[in-house]
Amino acid sequence: MSSQASAAGAATILVVDDDALITLNTVDIVTDLGHVALEAFSAREALDVLAAHPEVSLIITDYGMPGMSGADLAKAARQQRPGLPVLLATGYADLPDNSGEIDLPRLEKPYRQEDLAQRIDEILGLPAR
């Protein structure tokens, strides 16, 4: 289990998407799963939230955001916190070539709560639900 996830399986997860409806829906799902959810509506805002919250143990981010992609966010976040897990949620079947510069677990949009729960548990090394 991730050292940043509690023994009860709760983790602090940062949800990042420029679409407010998607962000808030994902925050609700993460909370329903028993985790603490923080939100950001851009990659730049996410980096500020990450800096202010050392307890974040996972970032779930959209790939296609204005200004800075989810892959770029992952790179910048890992400069602050090496090894921080990042789950890339995307509606793109194939990501642009430059996205391959960083290997990230992916979750295809649209996703169900069960799909997100499984990915979170896998990434954080939590017991299956």
mmCIF file with all atom_site columns, C-alpha atoms in Angstrom:
data_model
loop_
_atom_site.group_PDB
_atom_site.id
_atom_site.type_symbol
_atom_site.label_atom_id
_atom_site.label_alt_id
_atom_site.label_comp_id
_atom_site.label_asym_id
_atom_site.label_entity_id
_atom_site.label_seq_id
_atom_site.pdbx_PDB_ins_code
_atom_site.Cartn_x
_atom_site.Cartn_y
_atom_site.Cartn_z
_atom_site.occupancy
_atom_site.B_iso_or_equiv
_atom_site.pdbx_formal_charge
_atom_site.auth_seq_id
_atom_site.auth_comp_id
_atom_site.auth_asym_id
_atom_site.auth_atom_id
_atom_site.pdbx_PDB_model_num
ATOM 1   C CA . MET A 1 1   ? 0.000   0.000  0.000   1.00 0.00 ? 1   MET A CA 1
ATOM 2   C CA . SER A 1 2   ? 1.188   3.518  -0.722  1.00 0.00 ? 2   SER A CA 1
ATOM 3   C CA . SER A 1 3   ? 2.739   5.110  2.325   1.00 0.00 ? 3   SER A CA 1
ATOM 4   C CA . GLN A 1 4   ? 0.535   8.123  1.631   1.00 0.00 ? 4   GLN A CA 1
ATOM 5   C CA . ALA A 1 5   ? -2.707  6.145  1.765   1.00 0.00 ? 5   ALA A CA 1
ATOM 6   C CA . SER A 1 6   ? -3.999  5.410  5.251   1.00 0.00 ? 6   SER A CA 1
ATOM 7   C CA . ALA A 1 7   ? -4.365  1.938  6.646   1.00 0.00 ? 7   ALA A CA 1
ATOM 8   C CA . ALA A 1 8   ? -8.120  2.249  6.092   1.00 0.00 ? 8   ALA A CA 1
ATOM 9   C CA . GLY A 1 9   ? -7.491  2.747  2.393   1.00 0.00 ? 9   GLY A CA 1
ATOM 10  C CA . ALA A 1 10  ? -8.387  6.426  2.275   1.00 0.00 ? 10  ALA A CA 1
ATOM 11  C CA . ALA A 1 11  ? -6.110  8.626  0.189   1.00 0.00 ? 11  ALA A CA 1
ATOM 12  C CA . THR A 1 12  ? -6.032  12.288 -0.767  1.00 0.00 ? 12  THR A CA 1
ATOM 13  C CA . ILE A 1 13  ? -6.600  12.518 -4.508  1.00 0.00 ? 13  ILE A CA 1
ATOM 14  C CA . LEU A 1 14  ? -6.251  15.621 -6.667  1.00 0.00 ? 14  LEU A CA 1
ATOM 15  C CA . VAL A 1 15  ? -8.757  15.710 -9.554  1.00 0.00 ? 15  VAL A CA 1
ATOM 16  C CA . VAL A 1 16  ? -7.858  17.972 -12.494 1.00 0.00 ? 16  VAL A CA 1
ATOM 17  C CA . ASP A 1 17  ? -10.025 18.754 -15.523 1.00 0.00 ? 17  ASP A CA 1
ATOM 18  C CA . ASP A 1 18  ? -10.830 21.995 -17.317 1.00 0.00 ? 18  ASP A CA 1
ATOM 19  C CA . ASP A 1 19  ? -14.466 20.858 -17.636 1.00 0.00 ? 19  ASP A CA 1
ATOM 20  C CA . ALA A 1 20  ? -16.071 21.766 -14.298 1.00 0.00 ? 20  ALA A CA 1
ATOM 21  C CA . LEU A 1 21  ? -18.860 19.198 -14.673 1.00 0.00 ? 21  LEU A CA 1
ATOM 22  C CA . ILE A 1 22  ? -16.352 16.378 -15.155 1.00 0.00 ? 22  ILE A CA 1
ATOM 23  C CA . THR A 1 23  ? -14.182 17.627 -12.287 1.00 0.00 ? 23  THR A CA 1
ATOM 24  C CA . LEU A 1 24  ? -17.078 17.855 -9.851  1.00 0.00 ? 24  LEU A CA 1
ATOM 25  C CA . ASN A 1 25  ? -18.512 14.485 -10.927 1.00 0.00 ? 25  ASN A CA 1
ATOM 26  C CA . THR A 1 26  ? -15.124 12.815 -10.442 1.00 0.00 ? 26  THR A CA 1
ATOM 27  C CA . VAL A 1 27  ? -14.693 14.531 -7.061  1.00 0.00 ? 27  VAL A CA 1
ATOM 28  C CA . ASP A 1 28  ? -18.080 13.098 -6.028  1.00 0.00 ? 28  ASP A CA 1
ATOM 29  C CA . ILE A 1 29  ? -17.039 9.607  -7.147  1.00 0.00 ? 29  ILE A CA 1
ATOM 30  C CA . VAL A 1 30  ? -13.686 9.814  -5.340  1.00 0.00 ? 30  VAL A CA 1
ATOM 31  C CA . THR A 1 31  ? -15.469 10.979 -2.171  1.00 0.00 ? 31  THR A CA 1
ATOM 32  C CA . ASP A 1 32  ? -18.082 8.207  -2.491  1.00 0.00 ? 32  ASP A CA 1
ATOM 33  C CA . LEU A 1 33  ? -15.190 5.738  -2.650  1.00 0.00 ? 33  LEU A CA 1
ATOM 34  C CA . GLY A 1 34  ? -14.042 6.965  0.771   1.00 0.00 ? 34  GLY A CA 1
ATOM 35  C CA . HIS A 1 35  ? -11.135 9.141  -0.301  1.00 0.00 ? 35  HIS A CA 1
ATOM 36  C CA . VAL A 1 36  ? -10.480 12.835 0.238   1.00 0.00 ? 36  VAL A CA 1
ATOM 37  C CA . ALA A 1 37  ? -10.807 14.736 -3.036  1.00 0.00 ? 37  ALA A CA 1
ATOM 38  C CA . LEU A 1 38  ? -9.206  18.046 -3.958  1.00 0.00 ? 38  LEU A CA 1
ATOM 39  C CA . GLU A 1 39  ? -10.066 19.795 -7.216  1.00 0.00 ? 39  GLU A CA 1
ATOM 40  C CA . ALA A 1 40  ? -8.335  21.955 -9.773  1.00 0.00 ? 40  ALA A CA 1
ATOM 41  C CA . PHE A 1 41  ? -9.647  23.275 -13.074 1.00 0.00 ? 41  PHE A CA 1
ATOM 42  C CA . SER A 1 42  ? -6.292  23.699 -14.801 1.00 0.00 ? 42  SER A CA 1
ATOM 43  C CA . ALA A 1 43  ? -2.830  22.177 -14.664 1.00 0.00 ? 43  ALA A CA 1
ATOM 44  C CA . ARG A 1 44  ? -1.344  25.387 -13.262 1.00 0.00 ? 44  ARG A CA 1
ATOM 45  C CA . GLU A 1 45  ? -3.937  25.450 -10.480 1.00 0.00 ? 45  GLU A CA 1
ATOM 46  C CA . ALA A 1 46  ? -3.209  21.765 -9.814  1.00 0.00 ? 46  ALA A CA 1
ATOM 47  C CA . LEU A 1 47  ? 0.482   22.506 -9.260  1.00 0.00 ? 47  LEU A CA 1
ATOM 48  C CA . ASP A 1 48  ? -0.456  25.160 -6.684  1.00 0.00 ? 48  ASP A CA 1
ATOM 49  C CA . VAL A 1 49  ? -2.807  22.739 -4.924  1.00 0.00 ? 49  VAL A CA 1
ATOM 50  C CA . LEU A 1 50  ? -0.125  20.043 -4.962  1.00 0.00 ? 50  LEU A CA 1
ATOM 51  C CA . ALA A 1 51  ? 2.415   22.424 -3.417  1.00 0.00 ? 51  ALA A CA 1
ATOM 52  C CA . ALA A 1 52  ? -0.045  23.336 -0.656  1.00 0.00 ? 52  ALA A CA 1
ATOM 53  C CA . HIS A 1 53  ? -1.101  19.743 0.071   1.00 0.00 ? 53  HIS A CA 1
ATOM 54  C CA . PRO A 1 54  ? 1.771   17.317 0.654   1.00 0.00 ? 54  PRO A CA 1
ATOM 55  C CA . GLU A 1 55  ? -0.771  14.638 1.580   1.00 0.00 ? 55  GLU A CA 1
ATOM 56  C CA . VAL A 1 56  ? -1.843  14.200 -2.080  1.00 0.00 ? 56  VAL A CA 1
ATOM 57  C CA . SER A 1 57  ? -1.066  10.607 -3.005  1.00 0.00 ? 57  SER A CA 1
ATOM 58  C CA . LEU A 1 58  ? -2.562  10.517 -6.528  1.00 0.00 ? 58  LEU A CA 1
ATOM 59  C CA . ILE A 1 59  ? -3.471  12.925 -9.319  1.00 0.00 ? 59  ILE A CA 1
ATOM 60  C CA . ILE A 1 60  ? -6.293  12.079 -11.713 1.00 0.00 ? 60  ILE A CA 1
ATOM 61  C CA . THR A 1 61  ? -6.029  14.421 -14.683 1.00 0.00 ? 61  THR A CA 1
ATOM 62  C CA . ASP A 1 62  ? -7.573  15.029 -18.051 1.00 0.00 ? 62  ASP A CA 1
ATOM 63  C CA . TYR A 1 63  ? -5.152  14.868 -20.960 1.00 0.00 ? 63  TYR A CA 1
ATOM 64  C CA . GLY A 1 64  ? -6.506  17.651 -23.196 1.00 0.00 ? 64  GLY A CA 1
ATOM 65  C CA . MET A 1 65  ? -6.476  20.910 -21.279 1.00 0.00 ? 65  MET A CA 1
ATOM 66  C CA . PRO A 1 66  ? -5.619  24.403 -22.526 1.00 0.00 ? 66  PRO A CA 1
ATOM 67  C CA . GLY A 1 67  ? -2.131  25.668 -21.760 1.00 0.00 ? 67  GLY A CA 1
ATOM 68  C CA . MET A 1 68  ? -0.692  22.496 -20.263 1.00 0.00 ? 68  MET A CA 1
ATOM 69  C CA . SER A 1 69  ? -1.700  18.914 -21.051 1.00 0.00 ? 69  SER A CA 1
ATOM 70  C CA . GLY A 1 70  ? -2.183  16.214 -18.455 1.00 0.00 ? 70  GLY A CA 1
ATOM 71  C CA . ALA A 1 71  ? 1.137   14.661 -19.523 1.00 0.00 ? 71  ALA A CA 1
ATOM 72  C CA . ASP A 1 72  ? 2.860   18.020 -19.006 1.00 0.00 ? 72  ASP A CA 1
ATOM 73  C CA . LEU A 1 73  ? 1.184   18.306 -15.603 1.00 0.00 ? 73  LEU A CA 1
ATOM 74  C CA . ALA A 1 74  ? 2.485   14.849 -14.667 1.00 0.00 ? 74  ALA A CA 1
ATOM 75  C CA . LYS A 1 75  ? 6.044   15.866 -15.565 1.00 0.00 ? 75  LYS A CA 1
ATOM 76  C CA . ALA A 1 76  ? 5.814   19.120 -13.589 1.00 0.00 ? 76  ALA A CA 1
ATOM 77  C CA . ALA A 1 77  ? 4.161   17.407 -10.605 1.00 0.00 ? 77  ALA A CA 1
ATOM 78  C CA . ARG A 1 78  ? 6.893   14.780 -10.508 1.00 0.00 ? 78  ARG A CA 1
ATOM 79  C CA . GLN A 1 79  ? 9.502   17.537 -10.400 1.00 0.00 ? 79  GLN A CA 1
ATOM 80  C CA . GLN A 1 80  ? 7.838   18.649 -7.143  1.00 0.00 ? 80  GLN A CA 1
ATOM 81  C CA . ARG A 1 81  ? 7.132   15.110 -5.945  1.00 0.00 ? 81  ARG A CA 1
ATOM 82  C CA . PRO A 1 82  ? 9.182   12.377 -7.687  1.00 0.00 ? 82  PRO A CA 1
ATOM 83  C CA . GLY A 1 83  ? 7.272   9.131  -8.088  1.00 0.00 ? 83  GLY A CA 1
ATOM 84  C CA . LEU A 1 84  ? 3.847   10.680 -7.504  1.00 0.00 ? 84  LEU A CA 1
ATOM 85  C CA . PRO A 1 85  ? 1.253   8.478  -9.232  1.00 0.00 ? 85  PRO A CA 1
ATOM 86  C CA . VAL A 1 86  ? -0.735  10.181 -11.992 1.00 0.00 ? 86  VAL A CA 1
ATOM 87  C CA . LEU A 1 87  ? -3.774  8.650  -13.714 1.00 0.00 ? 87  LEU A CA 1
ATOM 88  C CA . LEU A 1 88  ? -4.476  10.130 -17.131 1.00 0.00 ? 88  LEU A CA 1
ATOM 89  C CA . ALA A 1 89  ? -8.190  10.210 -17.962 1.00 0.00 ? 89  ALA A CA 1
ATOM 90  C CA . THR A 1 90  ? -8.739  10.758 -21.650 1.00 0.00 ? 90  THR A CA 1
ATOM 91  C CA . GLY A 1 91  ? -11.325 10.534 -24.361 1.00 0.00 ? 91  GLY A CA 1
ATOM 92  C CA . TYR A 1 92  ? -8.606  10.254 -27.008 1.00 0.00 ? 92  TYR A CA 1
ATOM 93  C CA . ALA A 1 93  ? -8.249  6.777  -28.496 1.00 0.00 ? 93  ALA A CA 1
ATOM 94  C CA . ASP A 1 94  ? -4.700  7.657  -29.533 1.00 0.00 ? 94  ASP A CA 1
ATOM 95  C CA . LEU A 1 95  ? -2.748  10.395 -27.833 1.00 0.00 ? 95  LEU A CA 1
ATOM 96  C CA . PRO A 1 96  ? -0.490  12.710 -29.826 1.00 0.00 ? 96  PRO A CA 1
ATOM 97  C CA . ASP A 1 97  ? 3.100   11.495 -30.326 1.00 0.00 ? 97  ASP A CA 1
ATOM 98  C CA . ASN A 1 98  ? 4.581   13.879 -27.759 1.00 0.00 ? 98  ASN A CA 1
ATOM 99  C CA . SER A 1 99  ? 2.417   12.345 -24.998 1.00 0.00 ? 99  SER A CA 1
ATOM 100 C CA . GLY A 1 100 ? 4.617   9.247  -25.048 1.00 0.00 ? 100 GLY A CA 1
ATOM 101 C CA . GLU A 1 101 ? 7.429   11.101 -23.311 1.00 0.00 ? 101 GLU A CA 1
ATOM 102 C CA . ILE A 1 102 ? 6.003   9.950  -19.981 1.00 0.00 ? 102 ILE A CA 1
ATOM 103 C CA . ASP A 1 103 ? 4.424   6.585  -19.271 1.00 0.00 ? 103 ASP A CA 1
ATOM 104 C CA . LEU A 1 104 ? 1.174   7.031  -17.363 1.00 0.00 ? 104 LEU A CA 1
ATOM 105 C CA . PRO A 1 105 ? -1.652  4.670  -16.486 1.00 0.00 ? 105 PRO A CA 1
ATOM 106 C CA . ARG A 1 106 ? -4.762  5.637  -18.429 1.00 0.00 ? 106 ARG A CA 1
ATOM 107 C CA . LEU A 1 107 ? -8.495  5.516  -17.954 1.00 0.00 ? 107 LEU A CA 1
ATOM 108 C CA . GLU A 1 108 ? -10.688 5.971  -20.994 1.00 0.00 ? 108 GLU A CA 1
ATOM 109 C CA . LYS A 1 109 ? -13.510 8.524  -20.823 1.00 0.00 ? 109 LYS A CA 1
ATOM 110 C CA . PRO A 1 110 ? -16.330 8.126  -20.256 1.00 0.00 ? 110 PRO A CA 1
ATOM 111 C CA . TYR A 1 111 ? -15.720 5.827  -17.301 1.00 0.00 ? 111 TYR A CA 1
ATOM 112 C CA . ARG A 1 112 ? -17.916 4.251  -14.666 1.00 0.00 ? 112 ARG A CA 1
ATOM 113 C CA . GLN A 1 113 ? -17.412 4.522  -10.918 1.00 0.00 ? 113 GLN A CA 1
ATOM 114 C CA . GLU A 1 114 ? -16.321 0.863  -10.822 1.00 0.00 ? 114 GLU A CA 1
ATOM 115 C CA . ASP A 1 115 ? -13.641 1.515  -13.448 1.00 0.00 ? 115 ASP A CA 1
ATOM 116 C CA . LEU A 1 116 ? -12.261 4.493  -11.544 1.00 0.00 ? 116 LEU A CA 1
ATOM 117 C CA . ALA A 1 117 ? -12.342 2.597  -8.234  1.00 0.00 ? 117 ALA A CA 1
ATOM 118 C CA . GLN A 1 118 ? -10.396 -0.288 -9.759  1.00 0.00 ? 118 GLN A CA 1
ATOM 119 C CA . ARG A 1 119 ? -7.720  2.009  -11.224 1.00 0.00 ? 119 ARG A CA 1
ATOM 120 C CA . ILE A 1 120 ? -7.324  3.940  -7.950  1.00 0.00 ? 120 ILE A CA 1
ATOM 121 C CA . ASP A 1 121 ? -6.969  0.703  -5.981  1.00 0.00 ? 121 ASP A CA 1
ATOM 122 C CA . GLU A 1 122 ? -4.435  -0.696 -8.470  1.00 0.00 ? 122 GLU A CA 1
ATOM 123 C CA . ILE A 1 123 ? -2.313  2.452  -8.557  1.00 0.00 ? 123 ILE A CA 1
ATOM 124 C CA . LEU A 1 124 ? -2.284  2.933  -4.780  1.00 0.00 ? 124 LEU A CA 1
ATOM 125 C CA . GLY A 1 125 ? -1.895  -0.766 -4.043  1.00 0.00 ? 125 GLY A CA 1
ATOM 126 C CA . LEU A 1 126 ? -5.122  -0.934 -2.070  1.00 0.00 ? 126 LEU A CA 1
ATOM 127 C CA . PRO A 1 127 ? -7.108  -4.145 -1.588  1.00 0.00 ? 127 PRO A CA 1
ATOM 128 C CA . ALA A 1 128 ? -9.711  -4.806 -4.295  1.00 0.00 ? 128 ALA A CA 1
ATOM 129 C CA . ARG A 1 129 ? -13.239 -3.746 -3.401  1.00 0.00 ? 129 ARG A CA 1
#
